[in-house]
XYZ file of C-alpha atoms in Angstrom:
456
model
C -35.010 1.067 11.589
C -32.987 -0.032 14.425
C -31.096 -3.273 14.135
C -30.127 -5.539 17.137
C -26.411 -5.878 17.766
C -24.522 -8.686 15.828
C -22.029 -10.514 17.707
C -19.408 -12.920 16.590
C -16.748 -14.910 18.875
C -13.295 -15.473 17.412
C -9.696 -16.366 18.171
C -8.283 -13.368 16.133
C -10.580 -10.561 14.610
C -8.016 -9.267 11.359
C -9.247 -5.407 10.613
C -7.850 -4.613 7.626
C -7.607 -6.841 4.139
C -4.431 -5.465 2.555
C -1.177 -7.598 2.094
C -0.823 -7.274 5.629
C -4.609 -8.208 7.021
C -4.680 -10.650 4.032
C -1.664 -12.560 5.184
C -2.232 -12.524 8.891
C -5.765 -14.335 8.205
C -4.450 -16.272 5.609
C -1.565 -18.122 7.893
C -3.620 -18.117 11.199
C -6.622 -20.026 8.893
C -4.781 -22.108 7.676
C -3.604 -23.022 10.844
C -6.988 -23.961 12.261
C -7.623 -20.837 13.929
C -11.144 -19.049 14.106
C -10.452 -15.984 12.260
C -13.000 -12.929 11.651
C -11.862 -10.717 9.176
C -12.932 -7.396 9.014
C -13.343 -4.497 5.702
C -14.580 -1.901 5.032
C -15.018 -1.963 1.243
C -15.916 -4.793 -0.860
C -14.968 -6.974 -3.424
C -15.011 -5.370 -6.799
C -13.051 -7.468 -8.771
C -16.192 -9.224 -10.833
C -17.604 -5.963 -11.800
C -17.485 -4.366 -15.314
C -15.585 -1.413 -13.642
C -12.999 -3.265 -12.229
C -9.749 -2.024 -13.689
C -11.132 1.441 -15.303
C -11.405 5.259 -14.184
C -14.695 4.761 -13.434
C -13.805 2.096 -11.296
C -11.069 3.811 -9.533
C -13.318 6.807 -8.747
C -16.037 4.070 -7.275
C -13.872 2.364 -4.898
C -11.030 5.222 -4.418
C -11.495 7.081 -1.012
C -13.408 9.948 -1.688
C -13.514 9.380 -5.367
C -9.828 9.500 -5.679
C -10.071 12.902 -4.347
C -8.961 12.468 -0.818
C -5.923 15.432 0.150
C -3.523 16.489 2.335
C -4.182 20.078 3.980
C -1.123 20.838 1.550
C -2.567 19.153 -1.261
C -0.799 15.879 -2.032
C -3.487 13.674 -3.955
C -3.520 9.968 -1.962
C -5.146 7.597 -3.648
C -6.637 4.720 -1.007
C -8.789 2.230 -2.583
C -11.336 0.953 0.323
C -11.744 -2.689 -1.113
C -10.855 -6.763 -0.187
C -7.010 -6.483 -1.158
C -6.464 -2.795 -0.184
C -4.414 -0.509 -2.320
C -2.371 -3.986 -4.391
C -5.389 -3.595 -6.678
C -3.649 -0.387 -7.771
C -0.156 -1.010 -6.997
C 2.127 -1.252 -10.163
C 3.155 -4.746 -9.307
C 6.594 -4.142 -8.326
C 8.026 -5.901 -5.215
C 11.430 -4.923 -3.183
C 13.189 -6.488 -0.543
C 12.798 -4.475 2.672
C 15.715 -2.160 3.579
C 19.025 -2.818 5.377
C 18.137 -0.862 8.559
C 14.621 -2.460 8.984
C 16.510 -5.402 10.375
C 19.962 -3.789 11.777
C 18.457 -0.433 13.770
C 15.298 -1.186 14.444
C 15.679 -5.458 15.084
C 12.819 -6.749 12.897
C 13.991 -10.067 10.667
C 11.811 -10.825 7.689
C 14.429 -11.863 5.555
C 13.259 -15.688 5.467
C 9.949 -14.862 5.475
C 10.675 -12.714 2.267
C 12.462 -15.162 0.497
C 9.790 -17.754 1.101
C 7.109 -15.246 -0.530
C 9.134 -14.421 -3.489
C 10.137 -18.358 -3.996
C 5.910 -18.860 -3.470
C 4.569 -16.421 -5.741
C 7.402 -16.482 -8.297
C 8.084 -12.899 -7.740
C 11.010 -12.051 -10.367
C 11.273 -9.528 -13.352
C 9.778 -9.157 -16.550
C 11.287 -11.027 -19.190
C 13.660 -8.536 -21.417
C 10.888 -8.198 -24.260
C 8.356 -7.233 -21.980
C 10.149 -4.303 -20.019
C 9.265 -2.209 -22.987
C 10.905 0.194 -25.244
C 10.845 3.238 -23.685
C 11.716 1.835 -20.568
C 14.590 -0.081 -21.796
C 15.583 3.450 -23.141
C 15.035 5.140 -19.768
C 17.241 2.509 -18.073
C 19.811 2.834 -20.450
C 19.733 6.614 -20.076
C 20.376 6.719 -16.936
C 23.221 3.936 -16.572
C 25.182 6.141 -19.191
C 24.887 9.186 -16.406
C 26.167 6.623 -13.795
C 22.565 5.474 -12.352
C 22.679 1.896 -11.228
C 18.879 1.428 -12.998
C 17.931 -2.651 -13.290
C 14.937 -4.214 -14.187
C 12.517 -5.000 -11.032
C 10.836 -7.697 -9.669
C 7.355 -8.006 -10.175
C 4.168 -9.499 -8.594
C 3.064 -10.307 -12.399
C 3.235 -13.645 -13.693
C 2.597 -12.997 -17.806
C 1.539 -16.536 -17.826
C -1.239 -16.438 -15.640
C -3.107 -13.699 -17.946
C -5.843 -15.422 -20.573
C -3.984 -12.662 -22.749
C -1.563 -10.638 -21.283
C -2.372 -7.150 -21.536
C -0.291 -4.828 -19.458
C 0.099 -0.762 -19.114
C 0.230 2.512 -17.361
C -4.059 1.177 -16.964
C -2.603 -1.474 -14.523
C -3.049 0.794 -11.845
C -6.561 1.071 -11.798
C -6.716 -2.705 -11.118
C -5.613 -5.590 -12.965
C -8.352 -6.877 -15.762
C -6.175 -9.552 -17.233
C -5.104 -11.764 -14.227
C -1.672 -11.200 -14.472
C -0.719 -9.408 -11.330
C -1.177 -10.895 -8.012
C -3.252 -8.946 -5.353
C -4.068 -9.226 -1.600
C -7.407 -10.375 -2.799
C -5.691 -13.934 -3.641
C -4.476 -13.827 0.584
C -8.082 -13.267 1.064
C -9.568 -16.061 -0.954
C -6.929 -18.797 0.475
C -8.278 -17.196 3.947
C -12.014 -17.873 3.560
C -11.260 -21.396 1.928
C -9.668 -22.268 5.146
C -12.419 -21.144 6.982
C -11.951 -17.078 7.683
C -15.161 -15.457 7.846
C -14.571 -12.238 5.920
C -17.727 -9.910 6.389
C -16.970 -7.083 4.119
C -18.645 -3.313 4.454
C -18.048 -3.356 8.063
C -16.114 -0.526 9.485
C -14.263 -0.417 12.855
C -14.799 2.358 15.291
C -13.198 1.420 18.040
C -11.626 -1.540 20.266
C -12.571 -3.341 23.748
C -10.148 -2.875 26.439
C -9.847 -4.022 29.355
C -7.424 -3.659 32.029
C -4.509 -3.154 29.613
C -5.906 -6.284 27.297
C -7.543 -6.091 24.084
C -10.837 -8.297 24.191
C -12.183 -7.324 20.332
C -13.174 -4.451 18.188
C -16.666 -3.245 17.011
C -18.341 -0.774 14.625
C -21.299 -1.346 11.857
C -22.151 -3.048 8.781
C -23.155 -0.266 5.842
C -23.253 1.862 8.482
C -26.538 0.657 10.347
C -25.677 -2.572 11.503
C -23.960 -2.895 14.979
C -21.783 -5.671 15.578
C -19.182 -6.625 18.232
C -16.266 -9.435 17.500
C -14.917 -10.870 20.564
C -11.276 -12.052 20.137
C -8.419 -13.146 22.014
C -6.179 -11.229 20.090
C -7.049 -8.250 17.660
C -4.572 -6.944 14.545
C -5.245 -3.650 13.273
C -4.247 -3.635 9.575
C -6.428 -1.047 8.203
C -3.833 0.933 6.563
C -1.258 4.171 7.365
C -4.059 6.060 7.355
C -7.523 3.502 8.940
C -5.356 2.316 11.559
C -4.786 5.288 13.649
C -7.475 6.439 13.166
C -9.259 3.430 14.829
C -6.159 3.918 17.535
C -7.147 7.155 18.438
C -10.963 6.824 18.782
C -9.666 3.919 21.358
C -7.407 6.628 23.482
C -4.156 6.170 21.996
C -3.476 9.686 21.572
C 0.132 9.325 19.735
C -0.778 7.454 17.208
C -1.345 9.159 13.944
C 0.917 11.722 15.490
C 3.736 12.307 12.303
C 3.361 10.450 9.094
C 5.666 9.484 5.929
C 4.075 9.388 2.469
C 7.020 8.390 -0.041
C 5.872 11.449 -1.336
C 6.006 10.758 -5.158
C 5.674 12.879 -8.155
C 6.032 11.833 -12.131
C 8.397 14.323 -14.373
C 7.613 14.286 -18.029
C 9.355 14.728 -21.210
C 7.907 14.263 -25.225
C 9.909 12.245 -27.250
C 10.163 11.442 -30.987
C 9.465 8.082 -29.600
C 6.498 5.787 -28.357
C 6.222 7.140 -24.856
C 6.010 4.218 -21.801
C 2.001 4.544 -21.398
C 1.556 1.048 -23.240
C 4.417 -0.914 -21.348
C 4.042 -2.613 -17.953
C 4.538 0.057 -15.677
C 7.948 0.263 -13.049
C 9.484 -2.259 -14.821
C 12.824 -0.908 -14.188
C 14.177 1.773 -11.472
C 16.961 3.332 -9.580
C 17.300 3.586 -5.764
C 19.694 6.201 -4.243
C 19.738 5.344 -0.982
C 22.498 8.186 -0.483
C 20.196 11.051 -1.243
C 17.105 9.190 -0.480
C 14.601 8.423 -2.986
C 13.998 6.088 -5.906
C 12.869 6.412 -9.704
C 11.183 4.603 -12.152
C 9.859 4.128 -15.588
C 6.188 5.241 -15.010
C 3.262 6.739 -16.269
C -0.519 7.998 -15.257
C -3.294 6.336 -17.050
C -4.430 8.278 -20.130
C -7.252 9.775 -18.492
C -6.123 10.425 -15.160
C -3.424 12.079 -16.881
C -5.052 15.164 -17.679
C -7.492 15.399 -14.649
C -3.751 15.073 -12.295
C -2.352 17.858 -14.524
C -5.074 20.611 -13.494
C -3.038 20.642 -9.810
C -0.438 21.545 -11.911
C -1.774 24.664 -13.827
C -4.305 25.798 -16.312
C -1.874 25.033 -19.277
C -0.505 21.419 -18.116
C -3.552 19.439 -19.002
C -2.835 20.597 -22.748
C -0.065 18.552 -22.802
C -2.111 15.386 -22.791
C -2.336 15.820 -26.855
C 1.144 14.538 -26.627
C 0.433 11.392 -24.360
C 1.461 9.285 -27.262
C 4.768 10.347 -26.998
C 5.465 11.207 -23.322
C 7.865 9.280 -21.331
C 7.382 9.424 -17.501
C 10.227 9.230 -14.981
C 8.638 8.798 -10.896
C 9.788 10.325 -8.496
C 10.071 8.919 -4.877
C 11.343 10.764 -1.931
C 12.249 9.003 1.698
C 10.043 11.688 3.375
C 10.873 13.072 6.618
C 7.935 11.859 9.510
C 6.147 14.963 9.596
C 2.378 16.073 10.313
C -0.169 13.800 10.541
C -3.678 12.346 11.186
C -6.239 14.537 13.422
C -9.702 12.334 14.159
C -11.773 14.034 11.880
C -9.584 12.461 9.257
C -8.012 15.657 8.340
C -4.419 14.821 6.910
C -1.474 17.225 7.109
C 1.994 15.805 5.574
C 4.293 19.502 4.905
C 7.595 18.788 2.944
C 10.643 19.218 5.022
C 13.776 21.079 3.886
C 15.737 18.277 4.053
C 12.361 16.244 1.724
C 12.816 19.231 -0.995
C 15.978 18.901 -1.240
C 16.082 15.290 -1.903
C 12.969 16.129 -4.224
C 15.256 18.522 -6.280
C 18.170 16.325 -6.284
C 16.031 13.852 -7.750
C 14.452 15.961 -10.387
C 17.555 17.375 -12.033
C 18.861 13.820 -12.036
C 15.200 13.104 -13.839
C 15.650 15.532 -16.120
C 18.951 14.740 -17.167
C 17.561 11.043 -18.088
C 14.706 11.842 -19.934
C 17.012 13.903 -22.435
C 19.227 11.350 -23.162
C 16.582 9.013 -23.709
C 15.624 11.261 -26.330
C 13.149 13.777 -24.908
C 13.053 17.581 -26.387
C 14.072 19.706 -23.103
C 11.932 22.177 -23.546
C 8.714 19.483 -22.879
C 10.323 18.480 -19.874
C 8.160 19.531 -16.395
C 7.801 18.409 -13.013
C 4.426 17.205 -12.108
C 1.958 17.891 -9.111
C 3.508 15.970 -5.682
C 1.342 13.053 -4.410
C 1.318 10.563 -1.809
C 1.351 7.119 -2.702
C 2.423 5.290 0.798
C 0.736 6.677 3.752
C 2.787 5.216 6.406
C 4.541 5.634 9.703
C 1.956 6.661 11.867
C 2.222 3.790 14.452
C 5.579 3.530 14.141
C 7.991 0.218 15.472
C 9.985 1.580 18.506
C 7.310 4.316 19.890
C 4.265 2.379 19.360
C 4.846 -1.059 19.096
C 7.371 -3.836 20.074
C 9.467 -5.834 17.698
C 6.763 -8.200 17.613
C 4.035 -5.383 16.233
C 2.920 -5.209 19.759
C 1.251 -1.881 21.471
C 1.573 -1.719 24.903
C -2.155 -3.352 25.078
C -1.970 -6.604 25.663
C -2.489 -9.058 21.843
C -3.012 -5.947 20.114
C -1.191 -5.987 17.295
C -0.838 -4.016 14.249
C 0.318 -5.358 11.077
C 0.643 -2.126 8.018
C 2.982 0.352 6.790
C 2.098 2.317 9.667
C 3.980 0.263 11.640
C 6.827 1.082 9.284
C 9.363 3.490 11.790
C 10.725 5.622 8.061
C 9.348 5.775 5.142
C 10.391 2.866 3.175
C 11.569 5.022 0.111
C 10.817 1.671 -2.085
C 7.794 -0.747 -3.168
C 6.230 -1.394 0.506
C 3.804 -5.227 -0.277
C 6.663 -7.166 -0.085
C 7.773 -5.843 3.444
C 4.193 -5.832 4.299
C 3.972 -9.558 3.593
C 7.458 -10.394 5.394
C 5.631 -8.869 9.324
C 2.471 -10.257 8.256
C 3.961 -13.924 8.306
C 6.398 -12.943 11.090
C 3.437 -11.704 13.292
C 1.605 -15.101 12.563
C 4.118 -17.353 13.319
C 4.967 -15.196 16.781
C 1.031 -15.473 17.675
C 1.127 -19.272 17.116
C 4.016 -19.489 18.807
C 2.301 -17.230 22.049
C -0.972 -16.059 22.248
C -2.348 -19.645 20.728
C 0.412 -21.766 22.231
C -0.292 -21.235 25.512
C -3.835 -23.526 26.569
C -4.592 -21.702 29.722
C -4.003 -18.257 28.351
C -7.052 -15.825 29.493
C -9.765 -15.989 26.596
C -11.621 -13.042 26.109
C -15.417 -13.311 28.037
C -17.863 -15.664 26.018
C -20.096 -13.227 23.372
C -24.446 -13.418 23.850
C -25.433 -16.224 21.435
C -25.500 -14.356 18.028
C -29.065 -13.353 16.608
């Protein structure tokens, strides 16, 4: 069956409903602007699955089997909210050099968001016992570990109920999500039409006049916008980039390439606890750990990357603690249009890797783990990011060199970010809005993309 084209008119078409697509619709909404926003999943967050393996495998990109051509696991949920339905909750303010090298503020905009979601940590009972003996393992070897702030109210859960499961998606209410962004969006009149995936954009002499693609893959539409931001994601957004001849983009990538190391204790292991309740950055050596665990089941099914025999540790769960591992990845690789993803560890990434683990290692014994249980698990990447990268691709402002395109992500971020990226994320998102009110929607006679066919 052949469907007629669908066209829609709007001031701003968002691609992308992540913290960063989420927020850009959200403030430009609010503001009385005709916003269109785009993505490609759906909302899941009313169905049984929500929040289990099954549901992680139903909304996780390829099944939550999606690879690197070296074999890190990335797990992209392609849903309303993007990957904060799986994020552990934990916020961060964005790093030093994001605002002294490369010139990009946030800092207000990040203090208003943690003042307006009351993002703060865990009270002391709640950070959990193995955590608490994690942390205190690791300040005795001279690790400045502190509890972290989180985007999880207790108080907002019907019954709080919070663990390693968290990261499948949130069933008890407590943690905030993108999704929230989205909602506050569409009461303020977005129009969010989900399913609908973006090939490519309309340009014009150097000027971006919209973006189009299909709804469940059949239906043809076409949103005409004066100004278009790409937040589909470290991976999505190049990809859209490329198919619309910007050849650099996607060209390197960072991951935070991440991996958990595990130790049995005589202990009650850190599965039940919030997860990343407390950590330790070393900016020096460049990466970050945590307190964290896999879900039960994933557990096992993440060990087989491992080896034969690692899965067989799983009938020790109830005891395992879980230190993660974080590295500040080297840009490296990258994104070819086929989707094919290449992200090889650099000497200077293995090293840090190493330094890290020994460190790990160290921690988990003195919180009580028997050494001999101790391993290193399978390397994964959690943060695709970097591949449209502030200061090659895009202005200060999250400008390319196409005129109101704008890209709003962690591929915009210029380094991995080596720390919890939805706060940052949030900070440009608001920054971005306030600099398109302030240009593209200040000025009355600014050119307006060409009036769309009446829509059918």
């Amino acid at each position: 069956m052949v469907h007629e084209l669908m066209r829609k008119q709007a001031d701003v078409a968002v691609v992308g409903s992540g913290p960063g697509g989420a927020t850009v619709a959200r403030q430009l909404a609010r503001a009385g602007k005709k916003v269109v926003l785009l993505e490609m999943g759906r909302d899941h967050r009313n169905e049984f699955y929500y929040g289990t393996h099954l549901g992680a495998m139903i909304y996780g990109d390829n099944h939550g089997l999606l690879f690197t051509e070296e074999g890190l696991n990335i797990i992209r949920p392609i849903m309303t909210g993007g990957a904060t339905n799986l994020f552990a909750g934990s916020a961060a303010a964005p790093p030093a050099w994001l605002k002294d090298t490369y010139k990009v503020d946030i800092d207000r905009y990040v203090d208003e968001t943690i003042e307006e979601l009351d993002i703060q940590a865990l009270p002391d009972e709640l950070l959990g016992q193995a955590s608490k003996r994690i942390m205190e393992a690791g300040i005795s070897l001279g690790c400045q570990w502190e509890p972290l702030i989180k985007f999880i109210r207790p108080a907002r859960a019907a019954k709080f109920d919070c663990g390693a499961k968290c990261m499948l998606g949130c069933r008890c209410g407590a943690k905030w999500t993108a999704n929230e962004y989205v909602d506050d969006a569409v009461a303020a009149g977005c129009e969010l039409i989900t399913q609908s995936k973006v090939d490519e954009l309309i340009i014009e002499d150097k000027q971006v006049l919209g973006v189009k693609g299909s709804i469940k893959k059949r239906i043809p539409f076409e949103v005409r916008a004066r100004a278009v931001v790409l937040a589909a994601g470290g991976i999505g957004t190049p990809l859209i980039m490329q198919n619309s001849g910007f050849f650099d983009a996607g060209n390197g990538i960072a991951m935070d390439t991440t991996t958990m190391v595990y130790g049995v204790s005589k202990y009650k292991g850190n599965a039940p606890e919030p997860p990343m309740t407390v950590a330790y950055t070393d900016d020096e050596n460049g990466y970050m750990l945590s307190a964290l665990i896999d879900p039960w089941l994933s557990y096992p099914i993440i060990m087989f990357a491992k080896g034969v025999r690692y899965p067989l540790t799983w009938v020790n769960y109830p005891r395992t603690m879980g230190v993660m591992i974080k590295v500040k990845d080297e840009i490296s690789g990258g994104i070819t249009i086929d989707g094919k993803i290449s992200k090889p560890m650099t000497a200077r990434d293995r090293h840090r890797l190493n330094h890290a683990s020994i460190v790990s290692r160290k921690i988990l014994i003195k919180a009580g783990c028997d050494p001999d249980s101790i391993f290193v698990g399978p390397l994964r990447g959690t943060h695709p990011s970097g591949t449209v990268r502030i200061g090659e691709m895009l202005d200060t402002n999250l400008q390319t060199e196409v005129k109101n395109l704008y890209v709003c992500d962690a591929s915009t971020f210029p380094e991995a970010l080596d720390r919890p990226t939805v706060l940052t994320i949030i900070g440009l998102g608001k920054r971005l809005s306030d600099h398109l009110l302030n240009t593209v929607f200040r000025k009355k006679t600014a050119r307006r993309a060409p009036a769309a066919p009446a829509e059918r």
